[in-house]
Each structure stands twice: as C-alpha cells, then as structure tokens.
Short mmCIF file of C-alpha atoms in Angstrom, two decimals:
data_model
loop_
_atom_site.label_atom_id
_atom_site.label_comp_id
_atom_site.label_asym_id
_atom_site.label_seq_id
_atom_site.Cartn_x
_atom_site.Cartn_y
_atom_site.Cartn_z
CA UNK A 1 -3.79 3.76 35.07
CA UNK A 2 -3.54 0.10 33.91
CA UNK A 3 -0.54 -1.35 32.67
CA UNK A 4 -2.26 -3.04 29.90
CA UNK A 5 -1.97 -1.13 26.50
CA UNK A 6 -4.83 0.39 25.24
CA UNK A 7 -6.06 -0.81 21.38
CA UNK A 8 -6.45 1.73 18.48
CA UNK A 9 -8.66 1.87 15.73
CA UNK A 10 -7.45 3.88 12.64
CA UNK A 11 -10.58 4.25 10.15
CA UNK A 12 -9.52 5.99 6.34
CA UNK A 13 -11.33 6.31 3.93
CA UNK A 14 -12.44 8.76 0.92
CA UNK A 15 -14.38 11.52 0.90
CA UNK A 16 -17.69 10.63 0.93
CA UNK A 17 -17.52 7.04 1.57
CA UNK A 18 -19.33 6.72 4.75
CA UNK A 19 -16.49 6.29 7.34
CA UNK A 20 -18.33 9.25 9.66
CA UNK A 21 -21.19 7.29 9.13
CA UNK A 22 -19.51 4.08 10.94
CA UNK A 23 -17.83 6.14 13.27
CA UNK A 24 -20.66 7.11 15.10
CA UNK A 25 -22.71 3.49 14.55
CA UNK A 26 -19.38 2.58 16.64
CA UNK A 27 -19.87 5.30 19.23
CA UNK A 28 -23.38 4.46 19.48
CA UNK A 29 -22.62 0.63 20.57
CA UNK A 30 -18.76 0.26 21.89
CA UNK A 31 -19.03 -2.86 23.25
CA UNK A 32 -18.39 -2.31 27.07
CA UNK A 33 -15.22 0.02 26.03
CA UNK A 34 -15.22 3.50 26.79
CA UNK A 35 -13.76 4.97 23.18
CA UNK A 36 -12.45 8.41 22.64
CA UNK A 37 -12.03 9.51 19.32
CA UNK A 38 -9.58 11.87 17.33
CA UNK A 39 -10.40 13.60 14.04
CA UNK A 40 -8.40 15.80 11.53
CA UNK A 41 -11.23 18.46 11.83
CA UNK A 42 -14.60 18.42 13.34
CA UNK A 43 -16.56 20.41 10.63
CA UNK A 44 -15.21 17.87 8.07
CA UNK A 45 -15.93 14.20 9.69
CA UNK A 46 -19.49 16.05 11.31
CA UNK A 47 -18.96 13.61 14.19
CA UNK A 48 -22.12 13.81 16.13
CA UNK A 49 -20.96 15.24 19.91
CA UNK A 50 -23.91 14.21 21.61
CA UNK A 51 -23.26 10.33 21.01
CA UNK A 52 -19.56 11.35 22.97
CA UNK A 53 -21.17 12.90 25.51
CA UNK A 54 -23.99 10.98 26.77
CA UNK A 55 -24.88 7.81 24.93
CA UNK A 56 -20.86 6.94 24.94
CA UNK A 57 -21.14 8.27 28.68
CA UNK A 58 -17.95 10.39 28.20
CA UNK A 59 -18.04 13.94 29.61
CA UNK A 60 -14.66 14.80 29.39
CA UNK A 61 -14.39 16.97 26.22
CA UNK A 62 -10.99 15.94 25.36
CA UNK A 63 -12.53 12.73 24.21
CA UNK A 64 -12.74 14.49 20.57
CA UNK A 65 -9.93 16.15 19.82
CA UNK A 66 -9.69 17.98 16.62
CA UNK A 67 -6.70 18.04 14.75
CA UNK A 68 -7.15 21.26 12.57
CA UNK A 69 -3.54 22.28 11.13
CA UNK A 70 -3.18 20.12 9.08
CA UNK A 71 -3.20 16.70 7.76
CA UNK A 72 -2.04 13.45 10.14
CA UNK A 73 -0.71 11.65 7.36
CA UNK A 74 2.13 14.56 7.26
CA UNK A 75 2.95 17.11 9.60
CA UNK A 76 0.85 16.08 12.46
CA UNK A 77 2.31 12.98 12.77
CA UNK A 78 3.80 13.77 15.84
CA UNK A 79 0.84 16.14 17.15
CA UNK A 80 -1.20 13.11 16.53
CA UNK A 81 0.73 10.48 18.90
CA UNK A 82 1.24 12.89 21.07
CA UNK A 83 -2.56 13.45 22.16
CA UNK A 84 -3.27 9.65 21.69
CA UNK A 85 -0.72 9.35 24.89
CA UNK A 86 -2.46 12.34 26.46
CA UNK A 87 -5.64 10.64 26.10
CA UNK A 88 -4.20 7.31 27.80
CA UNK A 89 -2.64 8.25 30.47
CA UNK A 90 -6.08 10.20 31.91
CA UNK A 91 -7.16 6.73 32.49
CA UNK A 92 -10.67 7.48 30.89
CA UNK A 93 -10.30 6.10 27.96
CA UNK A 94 -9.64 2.14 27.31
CA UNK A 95 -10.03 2.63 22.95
CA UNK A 96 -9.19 4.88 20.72
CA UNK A 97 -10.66 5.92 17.33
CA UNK A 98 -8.42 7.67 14.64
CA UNK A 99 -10.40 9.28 11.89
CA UNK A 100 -8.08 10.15 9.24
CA UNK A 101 -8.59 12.48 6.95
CA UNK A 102 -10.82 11.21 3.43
CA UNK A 103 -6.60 12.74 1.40
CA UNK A 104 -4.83 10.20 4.08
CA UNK A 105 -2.87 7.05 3.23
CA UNK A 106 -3.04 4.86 5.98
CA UNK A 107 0.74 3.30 6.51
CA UNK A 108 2.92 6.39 7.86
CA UNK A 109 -0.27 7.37 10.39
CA UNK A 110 -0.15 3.41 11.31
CA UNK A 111 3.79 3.58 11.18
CA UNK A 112 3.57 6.64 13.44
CA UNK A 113 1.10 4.97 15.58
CA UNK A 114 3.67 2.02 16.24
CA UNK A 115 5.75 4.20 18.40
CA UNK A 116 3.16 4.30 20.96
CA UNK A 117 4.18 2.68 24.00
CA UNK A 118 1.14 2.24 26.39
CA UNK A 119 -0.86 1.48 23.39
CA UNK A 120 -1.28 -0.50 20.18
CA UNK A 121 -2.78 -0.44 16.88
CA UNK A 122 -5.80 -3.35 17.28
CA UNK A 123 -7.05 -2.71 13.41
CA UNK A 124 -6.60 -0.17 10.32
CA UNK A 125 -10.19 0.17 8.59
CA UNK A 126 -10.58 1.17 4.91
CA UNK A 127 -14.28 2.58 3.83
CA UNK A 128 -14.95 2.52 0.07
CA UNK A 129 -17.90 3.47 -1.98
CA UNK A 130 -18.44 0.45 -3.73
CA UNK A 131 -19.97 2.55 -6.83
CA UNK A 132 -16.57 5.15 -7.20
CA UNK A 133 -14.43 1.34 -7.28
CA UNK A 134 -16.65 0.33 -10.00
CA UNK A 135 -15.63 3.73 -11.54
CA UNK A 136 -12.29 3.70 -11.01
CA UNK A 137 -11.76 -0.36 -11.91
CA UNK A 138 -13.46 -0.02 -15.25
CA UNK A 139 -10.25 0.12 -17.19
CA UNK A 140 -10.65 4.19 -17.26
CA UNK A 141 -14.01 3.77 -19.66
CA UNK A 142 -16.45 5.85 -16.96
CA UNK A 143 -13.40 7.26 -14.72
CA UNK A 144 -13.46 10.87 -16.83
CA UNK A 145 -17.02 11.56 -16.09
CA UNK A 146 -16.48 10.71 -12.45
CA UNK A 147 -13.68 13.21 -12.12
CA UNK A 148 -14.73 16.02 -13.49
CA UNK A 149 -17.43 16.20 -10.21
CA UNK A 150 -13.83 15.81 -7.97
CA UNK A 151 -12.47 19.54 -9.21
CA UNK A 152 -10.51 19.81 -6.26
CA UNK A 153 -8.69 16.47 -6.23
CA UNK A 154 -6.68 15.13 -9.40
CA UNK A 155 -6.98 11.85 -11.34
CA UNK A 156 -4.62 10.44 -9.96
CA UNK A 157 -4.70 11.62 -6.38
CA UNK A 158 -8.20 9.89 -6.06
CA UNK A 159 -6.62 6.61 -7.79
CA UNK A 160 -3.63 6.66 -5.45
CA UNK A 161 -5.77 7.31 -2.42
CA UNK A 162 -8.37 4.24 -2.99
CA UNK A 163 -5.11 1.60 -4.15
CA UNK A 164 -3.18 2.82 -0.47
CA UNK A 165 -6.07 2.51 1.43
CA UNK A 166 -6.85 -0.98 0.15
CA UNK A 167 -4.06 -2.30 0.26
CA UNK A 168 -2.56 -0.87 3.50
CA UNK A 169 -5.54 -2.19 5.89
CA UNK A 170 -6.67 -5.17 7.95
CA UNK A 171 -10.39 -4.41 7.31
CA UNK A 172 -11.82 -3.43 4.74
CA UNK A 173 -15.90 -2.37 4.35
CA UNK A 174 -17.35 -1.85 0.84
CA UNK A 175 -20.03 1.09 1.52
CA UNK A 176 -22.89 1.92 -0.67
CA UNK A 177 -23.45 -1.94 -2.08
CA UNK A 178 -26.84 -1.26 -2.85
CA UNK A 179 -25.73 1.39 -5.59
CA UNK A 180 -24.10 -1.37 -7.82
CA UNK A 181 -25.07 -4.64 -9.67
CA UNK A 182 -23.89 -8.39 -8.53
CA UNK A 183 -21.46 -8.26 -11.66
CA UNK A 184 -19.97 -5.02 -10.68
CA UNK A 185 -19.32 -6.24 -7.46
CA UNK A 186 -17.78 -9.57 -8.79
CA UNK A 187 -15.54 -7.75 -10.20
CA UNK A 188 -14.34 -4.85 -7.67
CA UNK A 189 -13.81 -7.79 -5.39
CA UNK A 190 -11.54 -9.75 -8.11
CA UNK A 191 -9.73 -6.03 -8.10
CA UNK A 192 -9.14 -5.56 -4.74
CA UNK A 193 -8.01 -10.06 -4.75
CA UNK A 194 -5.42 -8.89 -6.38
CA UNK A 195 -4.06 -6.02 -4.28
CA UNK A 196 -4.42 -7.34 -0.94
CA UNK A 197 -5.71 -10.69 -0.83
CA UNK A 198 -5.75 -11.09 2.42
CA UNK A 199 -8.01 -8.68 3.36
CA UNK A 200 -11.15 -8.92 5.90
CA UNK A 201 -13.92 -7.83 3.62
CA UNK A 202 -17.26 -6.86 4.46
CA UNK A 203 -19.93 -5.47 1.72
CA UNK A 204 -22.35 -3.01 2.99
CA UNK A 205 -25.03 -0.43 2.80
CA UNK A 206 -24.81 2.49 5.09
CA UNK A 207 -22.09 1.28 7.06
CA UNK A 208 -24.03 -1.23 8.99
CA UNK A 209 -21.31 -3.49 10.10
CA UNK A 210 -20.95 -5.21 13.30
CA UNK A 211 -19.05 -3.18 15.58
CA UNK A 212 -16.76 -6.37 16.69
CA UNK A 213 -15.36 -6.12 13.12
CA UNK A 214 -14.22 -2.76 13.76
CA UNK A 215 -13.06 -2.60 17.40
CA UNK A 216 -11.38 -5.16 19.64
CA UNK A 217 -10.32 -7.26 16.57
CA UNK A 218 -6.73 -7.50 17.48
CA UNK A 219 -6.69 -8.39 13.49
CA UNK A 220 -4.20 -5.95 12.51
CA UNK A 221 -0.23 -6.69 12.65
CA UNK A 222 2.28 -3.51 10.54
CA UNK A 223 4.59 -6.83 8.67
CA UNK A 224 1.65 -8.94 8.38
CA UNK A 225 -0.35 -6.15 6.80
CA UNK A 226 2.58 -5.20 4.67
CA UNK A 227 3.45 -8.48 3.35
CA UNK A 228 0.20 -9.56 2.35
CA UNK A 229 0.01 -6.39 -0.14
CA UNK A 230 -0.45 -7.86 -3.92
CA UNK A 231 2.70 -7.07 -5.24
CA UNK A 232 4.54 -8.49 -2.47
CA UNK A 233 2.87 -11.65 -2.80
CA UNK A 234 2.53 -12.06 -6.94
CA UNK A 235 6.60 -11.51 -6.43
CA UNK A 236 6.69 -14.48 -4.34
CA UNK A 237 5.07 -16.39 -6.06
CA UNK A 238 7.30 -15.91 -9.27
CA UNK A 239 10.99 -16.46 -6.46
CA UNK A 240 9.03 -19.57 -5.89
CA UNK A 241 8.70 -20.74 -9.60
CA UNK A 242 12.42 -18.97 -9.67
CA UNK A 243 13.48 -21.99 -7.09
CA UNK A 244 11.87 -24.61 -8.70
CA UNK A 245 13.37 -24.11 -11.67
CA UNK A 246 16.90 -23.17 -11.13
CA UNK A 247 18.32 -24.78 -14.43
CA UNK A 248 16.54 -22.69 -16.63
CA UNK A 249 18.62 -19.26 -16.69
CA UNK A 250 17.79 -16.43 -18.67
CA UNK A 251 19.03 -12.61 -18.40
CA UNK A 252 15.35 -11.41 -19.75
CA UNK A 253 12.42 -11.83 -16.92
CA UNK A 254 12.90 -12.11 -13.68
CA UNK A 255 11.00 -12.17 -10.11
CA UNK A 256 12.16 -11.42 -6.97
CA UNK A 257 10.85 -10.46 -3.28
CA UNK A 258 12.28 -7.25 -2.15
CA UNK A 259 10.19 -5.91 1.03
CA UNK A 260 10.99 -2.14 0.99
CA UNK A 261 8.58 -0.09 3.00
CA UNK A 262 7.62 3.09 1.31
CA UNK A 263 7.97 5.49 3.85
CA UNK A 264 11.93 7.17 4.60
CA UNK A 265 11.55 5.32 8.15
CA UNK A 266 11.23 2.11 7.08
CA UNK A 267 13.28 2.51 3.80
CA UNK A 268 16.36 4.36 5.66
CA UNK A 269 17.45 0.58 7.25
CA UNK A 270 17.29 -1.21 3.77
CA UNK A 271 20.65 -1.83 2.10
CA UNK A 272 21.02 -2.88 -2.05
CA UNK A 273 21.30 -6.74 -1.32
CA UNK A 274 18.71 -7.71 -3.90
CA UNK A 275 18.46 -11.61 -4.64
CA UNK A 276 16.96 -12.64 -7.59
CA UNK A 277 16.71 -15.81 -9.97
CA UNK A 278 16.96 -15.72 -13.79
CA UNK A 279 14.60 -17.32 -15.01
CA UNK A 280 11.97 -16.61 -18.02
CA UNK A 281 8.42 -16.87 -17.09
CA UNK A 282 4.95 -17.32 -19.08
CA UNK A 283 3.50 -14.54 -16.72
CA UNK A 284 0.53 -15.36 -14.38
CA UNK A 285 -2.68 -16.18 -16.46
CA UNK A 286 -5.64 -13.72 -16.05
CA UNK A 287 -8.87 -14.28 -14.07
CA UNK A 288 -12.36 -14.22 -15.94
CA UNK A 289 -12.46 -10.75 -15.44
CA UNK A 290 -9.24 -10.03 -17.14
CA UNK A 291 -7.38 -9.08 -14.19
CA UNK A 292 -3.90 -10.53 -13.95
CA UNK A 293 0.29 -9.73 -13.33
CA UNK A 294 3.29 -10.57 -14.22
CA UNK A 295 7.05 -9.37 -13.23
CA UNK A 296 9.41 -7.16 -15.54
CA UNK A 297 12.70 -7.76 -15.11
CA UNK A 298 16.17 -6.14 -16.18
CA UNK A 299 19.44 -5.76 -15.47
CA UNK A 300 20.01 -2.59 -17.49
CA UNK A 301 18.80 0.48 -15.39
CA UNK A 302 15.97 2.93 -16.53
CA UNK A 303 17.15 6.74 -18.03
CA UNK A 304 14.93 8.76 -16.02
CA UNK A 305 14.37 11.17 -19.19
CA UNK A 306 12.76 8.37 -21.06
CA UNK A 307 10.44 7.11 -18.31
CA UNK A 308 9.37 10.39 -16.90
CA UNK A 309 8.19 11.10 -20.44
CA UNK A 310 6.74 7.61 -20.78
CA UNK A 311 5.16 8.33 -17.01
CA UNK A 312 2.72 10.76 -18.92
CA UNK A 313 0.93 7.76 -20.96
CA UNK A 314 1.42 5.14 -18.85
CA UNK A 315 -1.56 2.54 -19.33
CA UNK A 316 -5.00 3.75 -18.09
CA UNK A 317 -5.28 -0.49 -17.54
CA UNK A 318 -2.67 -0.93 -15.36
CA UNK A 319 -3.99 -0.69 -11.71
CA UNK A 320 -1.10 -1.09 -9.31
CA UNK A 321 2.32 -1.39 -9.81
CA UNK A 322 5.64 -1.52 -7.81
CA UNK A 323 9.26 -2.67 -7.45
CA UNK A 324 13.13 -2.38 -7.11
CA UNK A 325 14.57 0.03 -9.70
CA UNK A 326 17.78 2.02 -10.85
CA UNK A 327 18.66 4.92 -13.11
CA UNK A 328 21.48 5.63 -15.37
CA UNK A 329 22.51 8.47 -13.89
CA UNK A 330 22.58 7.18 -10.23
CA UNK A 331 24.02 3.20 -10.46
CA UNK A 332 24.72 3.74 -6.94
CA UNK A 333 20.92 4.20 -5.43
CA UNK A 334 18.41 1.50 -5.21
CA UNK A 335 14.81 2.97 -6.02
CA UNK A 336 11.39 1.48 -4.74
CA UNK A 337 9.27 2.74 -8.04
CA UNK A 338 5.45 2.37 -7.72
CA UNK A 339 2.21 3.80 -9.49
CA UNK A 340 -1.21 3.73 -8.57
CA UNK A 341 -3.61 4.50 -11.29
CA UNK A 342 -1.49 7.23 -13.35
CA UNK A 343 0.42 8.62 -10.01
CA UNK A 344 4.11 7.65 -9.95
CA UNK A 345 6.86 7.96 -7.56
CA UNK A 346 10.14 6.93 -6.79
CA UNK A 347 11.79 6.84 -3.18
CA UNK A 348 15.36 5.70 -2.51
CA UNK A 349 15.60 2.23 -1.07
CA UNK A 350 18.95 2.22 -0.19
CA UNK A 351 22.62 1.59 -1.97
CA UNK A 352 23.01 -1.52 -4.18
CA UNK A 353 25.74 -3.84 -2.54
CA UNK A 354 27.50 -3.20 -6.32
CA UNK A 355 27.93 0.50 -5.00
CA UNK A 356 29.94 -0.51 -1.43
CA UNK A 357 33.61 -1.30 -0.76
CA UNK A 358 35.34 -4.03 -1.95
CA UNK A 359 35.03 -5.24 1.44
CA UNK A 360 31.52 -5.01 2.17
CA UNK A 361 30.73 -6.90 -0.97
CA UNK A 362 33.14 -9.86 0.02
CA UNK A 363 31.53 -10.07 3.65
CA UNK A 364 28.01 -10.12 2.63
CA UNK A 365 28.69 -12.27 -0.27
CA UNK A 366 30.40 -14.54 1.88
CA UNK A 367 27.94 -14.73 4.62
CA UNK A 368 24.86 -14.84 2.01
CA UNK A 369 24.88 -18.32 -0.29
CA UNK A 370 21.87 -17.32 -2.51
CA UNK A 371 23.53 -13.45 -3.06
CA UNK A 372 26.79 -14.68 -3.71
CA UNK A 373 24.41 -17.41 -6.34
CA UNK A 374 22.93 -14.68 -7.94
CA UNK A 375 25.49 -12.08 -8.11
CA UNK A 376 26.48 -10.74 -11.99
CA UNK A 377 29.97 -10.30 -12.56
CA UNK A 378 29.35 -6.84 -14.34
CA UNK A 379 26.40 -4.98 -12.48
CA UNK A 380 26.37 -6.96 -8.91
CA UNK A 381 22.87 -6.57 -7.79
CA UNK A 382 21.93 -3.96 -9.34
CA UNK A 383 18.54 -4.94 -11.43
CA UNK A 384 14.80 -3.47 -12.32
CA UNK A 385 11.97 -5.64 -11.10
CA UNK A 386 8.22 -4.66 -10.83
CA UNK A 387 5.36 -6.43 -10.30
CA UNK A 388 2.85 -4.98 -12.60
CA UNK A 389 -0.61 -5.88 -11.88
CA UNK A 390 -4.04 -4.46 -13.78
CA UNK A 391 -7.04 -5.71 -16.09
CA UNK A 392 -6.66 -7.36 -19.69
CA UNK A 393 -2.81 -6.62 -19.78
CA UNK A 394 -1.21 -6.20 -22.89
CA UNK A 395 2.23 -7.78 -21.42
CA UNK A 396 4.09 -7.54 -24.83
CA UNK A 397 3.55 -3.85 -25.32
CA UNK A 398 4.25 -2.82 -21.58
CA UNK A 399 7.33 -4.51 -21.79
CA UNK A 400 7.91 -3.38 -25.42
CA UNK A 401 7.60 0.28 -23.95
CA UNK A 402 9.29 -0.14 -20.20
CA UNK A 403 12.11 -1.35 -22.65
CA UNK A 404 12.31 1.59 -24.67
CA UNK A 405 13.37 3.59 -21.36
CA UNK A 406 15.85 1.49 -20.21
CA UNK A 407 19.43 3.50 -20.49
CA UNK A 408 22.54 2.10 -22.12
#
C-alpha cells in the first residue's frame, strides 16, 4: 500500500434530509477514486449495493461495512476507526465515506477520526432540509406542529442536532430548496451567518451537488473548523473592541475568547487561565432579519438551583448559545455551558487558575502580561461569559433573568 494517506469524507445529517440520497449520487460518479463507504446500519441509510458493486467497480464486500451496535458518535467510536484502518491497509480503497447516523453530532466522530494515522479527514458534510430550518428558525411560531410528527425524538434533541451539525462542518448543502420561498431562505441563511460563518454553502434540490464539493476538497481542517463556529468568533470580536478600548473599565459586561472544545478529550488539556477585558458594550446590532448577539458577562458565579430551574423557560428565541461559566457550589471548576434550542449542558473545562497553589498562580501570572492585567484581586479568573446569539433578542430581559441566577 501507498504511503500517502487516504482522505475521508464524514457526511451527517438529519433524518430525512437527503444525505443517502448524495451518498449514492457520490458513488455513482467518484471522480477517478475508488470510495468505500461505512454506515451506522444498512436498513437505515438504504445505501443502494449495486452502485458498490459494479458501477463503483468494487467487489470486495467489505467496502460497506455496517456498523449496527450502536451509534458512532458514542460507543463505536473506536469500532469505527478501527475498520476505517482495516479498510486502508487492503489497498483497495483510496476514499472513504462515513455516513453517520441522522442522531450524530459531527465533532467527537471527526475528533475520533483525527487519530487515524494512514489517513485524514478531507471534509465533514452537513445535509439539511431547508424546509425543517425554516421550522426550526421561526422563533418557535411553527416548531410545535413540526414536532409532534418527530414522536420519537424530543424538541430539543432535533434543535441540538441541526445547531451541531451546522456549525461543526466544512460543507454544508441545504436539501429540499424547492420546498421553501426566496424569503425563507434569506433568512435560514442569515441563521446559519451567524453560527458558522464560514461555512461552504450550497442550496439544493435532491442533493444534486457536484461531487468535487463533497470529495477531494481537502476543505476541512478540526481548529479551523472549530474556530470559525459563531460564538467563537462574535467573542472575538467583542476582546477586539475589549483592546481598543482599554480605558473604559467596567465590572458589568464583558467579552472574552475562551476556545474550550466540548468533548472530555479536548477539554481534559484546558486549565482556568481565562483573560478577559472589562469593558461595557452596546451589544452587536441586529441584521434585517432580527438576528443578532451580544456577550453576558459576570464575575459572580451562577447557583445551579436557580439556573436549572430557569433552564426550563429559557427563551424559545434564543438559537445558540455558549461560554465559560462557574457555580457557587464548585468555585474551583471552570464550566463550558452551552444550549442549542432549549437543550442545555454543562461540561467541566478545567480548574480556574484562582483554584491552584499559590505557586502556580505566581508562575503563570508572571509569565502571562495580559492574565496578570486582568486578574481580580478577590475571584482571580474566575468569571461567567456567554455569547448568546438568536433572533429579535430581548438583551435587557435575558440579562435581567441570567442575573437572577447568579449566587451570592
């Protein structure tokens, strides 16, 4: 076998959205590569067999392998790597296809897929259904009606599902754009601006995209990806304003850049060194369509009574949100806290710097100018910061209400 490592294509996508549908436009026309493709279960993704077999010219039958114990977004993680390398080192293959399951989140099957040594993830590929984002983007007015057709999944594990796999992708196709109007779609795609903007995006009807925009790319890069996720950038954008305007102190708002991966691999390396700026902001003006963000900032920490209980009417408005928190009853653990729709979770981050020795706070503070800048005298790093980002925000009230769980 070749030294050269072989490219993978991971393609997510709801149920329903039409990601089969490109799979086997792709298998149909690969481009001069021989592709092999693996799938969390055959009977689900109906991948058509005979395209493998003869138009793909691939007779081995490994070259679908069915995954059908589980989900490869959890426990099959390592199943799943494992019979990518299988499939490489036959030498038959020179691409492989990843159909994730329509309940997958994309990052911790690309995260697992990073480990890979003879091979390397070329693209991640989001498929939505353009007319469930106009659903699910209208502010909540037509979600109900959609849902109650989705008995088996919840609210807000449909919500979740759609903001990961936009965000978390280096492609992304919009499926079904016959089934909505011009203004619906001028305003899905002022949605999905605002978490990831820099997103490849491609509007379609039955999945007729150009192959070359879903193999051999070489568009997608894990930081790159990452980085360019809304919330990481609207908090850049607000250190930025932060630098430029260093005079102007305030212990009320505040914005900060704090890259914490949420998954336990990446989050197990970060330590509490949080730098921020105080500095009160006017909040970042909405579009036409009404969507905008802005950054809530404290330095008093959350009691996690009073926000799980707030957690059950948080805003039907409020899209995507995530950041750095702490709780009373835990000063010593930095949280990454993020909702998508109604879903919320918290993940530790890591331990604030406040929480280490004496002399771990005097050698980082010494060998870091802006921490040792930014440091408070009575809680160290220790802070709440979220981007909060959604349609015709009510910025007052949200802030009114975050406020009213904050802890002593």
């Amino acid at each position: 076998m070749s030294n050269k490592k072989i490219p993978i294509t991971l393609l997510c996508g709801y149920l329903g959205a039409g990601k089969t549908t490109l799979l086997n436009r792709v298998l149909t026309n690969q481009k001069g590569y021989k592709v092999a493709v693996i799938v969390n279960d055959i009977g689900e993704v109906n991948v058509d067999e005979r395209l493998i077999s003869k138009e793909a010219q691939i007779t081995d039958s490994s070259s679908l392998v069915p995954l059908t114990n589980g989900c490869i977004c959890c426990t099959l993680k390592s199943d799943m790597v494992q019979q990518i390398e299988n499939l490489m080192k036959t030498g038959k293959f020179d691409y492989i296809m990843v159909e994730a399951s329509g309940v997958c989140e994309p990052m911790p099957i690309a995260q697992a897929m990073e480990q890979i040594e003879i091979g390397y993830v070329d693209n991640v590929v989001g498929v939505v259904d353009a007319s469930r984002l106009v659903e699910e983007f209208d502010s909540g007015h037509a979600l109900e009606e959609t849902l109650k057709k989705d008995a088996e999944e919840s609210e807000e594990d449909i919500e979740s599902l759609l903001i990961q796999q936009i965000e978390f992708c280096s492609t992304l196709i919009i499926n079904k754009r016959d089934l909505v109007t011009d203004e619906q779609m001028k305003v899905v795609r002022a949605v999905i601006n605002k978490i990831q903007p820099s997103v490849k995006v491609i509007e379609t009807t039955r999945c007729e995209v150009p192959v070359e925009d879903v193999i051999g790319t070489n568009r997608f890069d894990f930081e790159t990806v990452y980085a360019s996720a809304g919330w990481v950038k609207a908090l850049e954008e607000h250190d930025e304003e932060d630098d430029d305007d260093d005079d102007d102190h305030d212990h009320h708002d505040e914005h900060e850049q704090h890259h914490d991966h949420d998954d336990d691999d990446h989050d197990e390396h970060e330590h509490g060194h949080h730098h921020h700026h105080e500095h009160r902001h006017e909040g970042e003006s909405e579009d036409e369509y009404g969507i905008g963000s802005f950054v809530y900032y404290r330095r008093k920490p959350f009691d996690r009574v009073k926000l799980d209980q707030f957690a059950s009417k948080w805003p039907r408005n409020i899209i995507r949100s995530k950041g750095v928190v702490w709780f009373e009853d835990e000063p010593e653990m930095a949280y990454v806290l993020e909702t998508s729709g109604r879903q919320i979770s918290a993940g530790y981050s890591g331990q604030w710097l406040a929480a280490c020795s004496k002399e771990e706070q005097k050698r980082v503070l010494a060998e870091d100018e802006q921490m040792k800048k930014d440091w408070d005298e009575k809680v160290g790093d220790r802070m709440i910061k979220m981007v909060i980002i959604g349609q015709h925000l009510d910025r007052e009230q949200i802030e009114k209400d975050l406020d009213a769980c904050l802890g002593k």
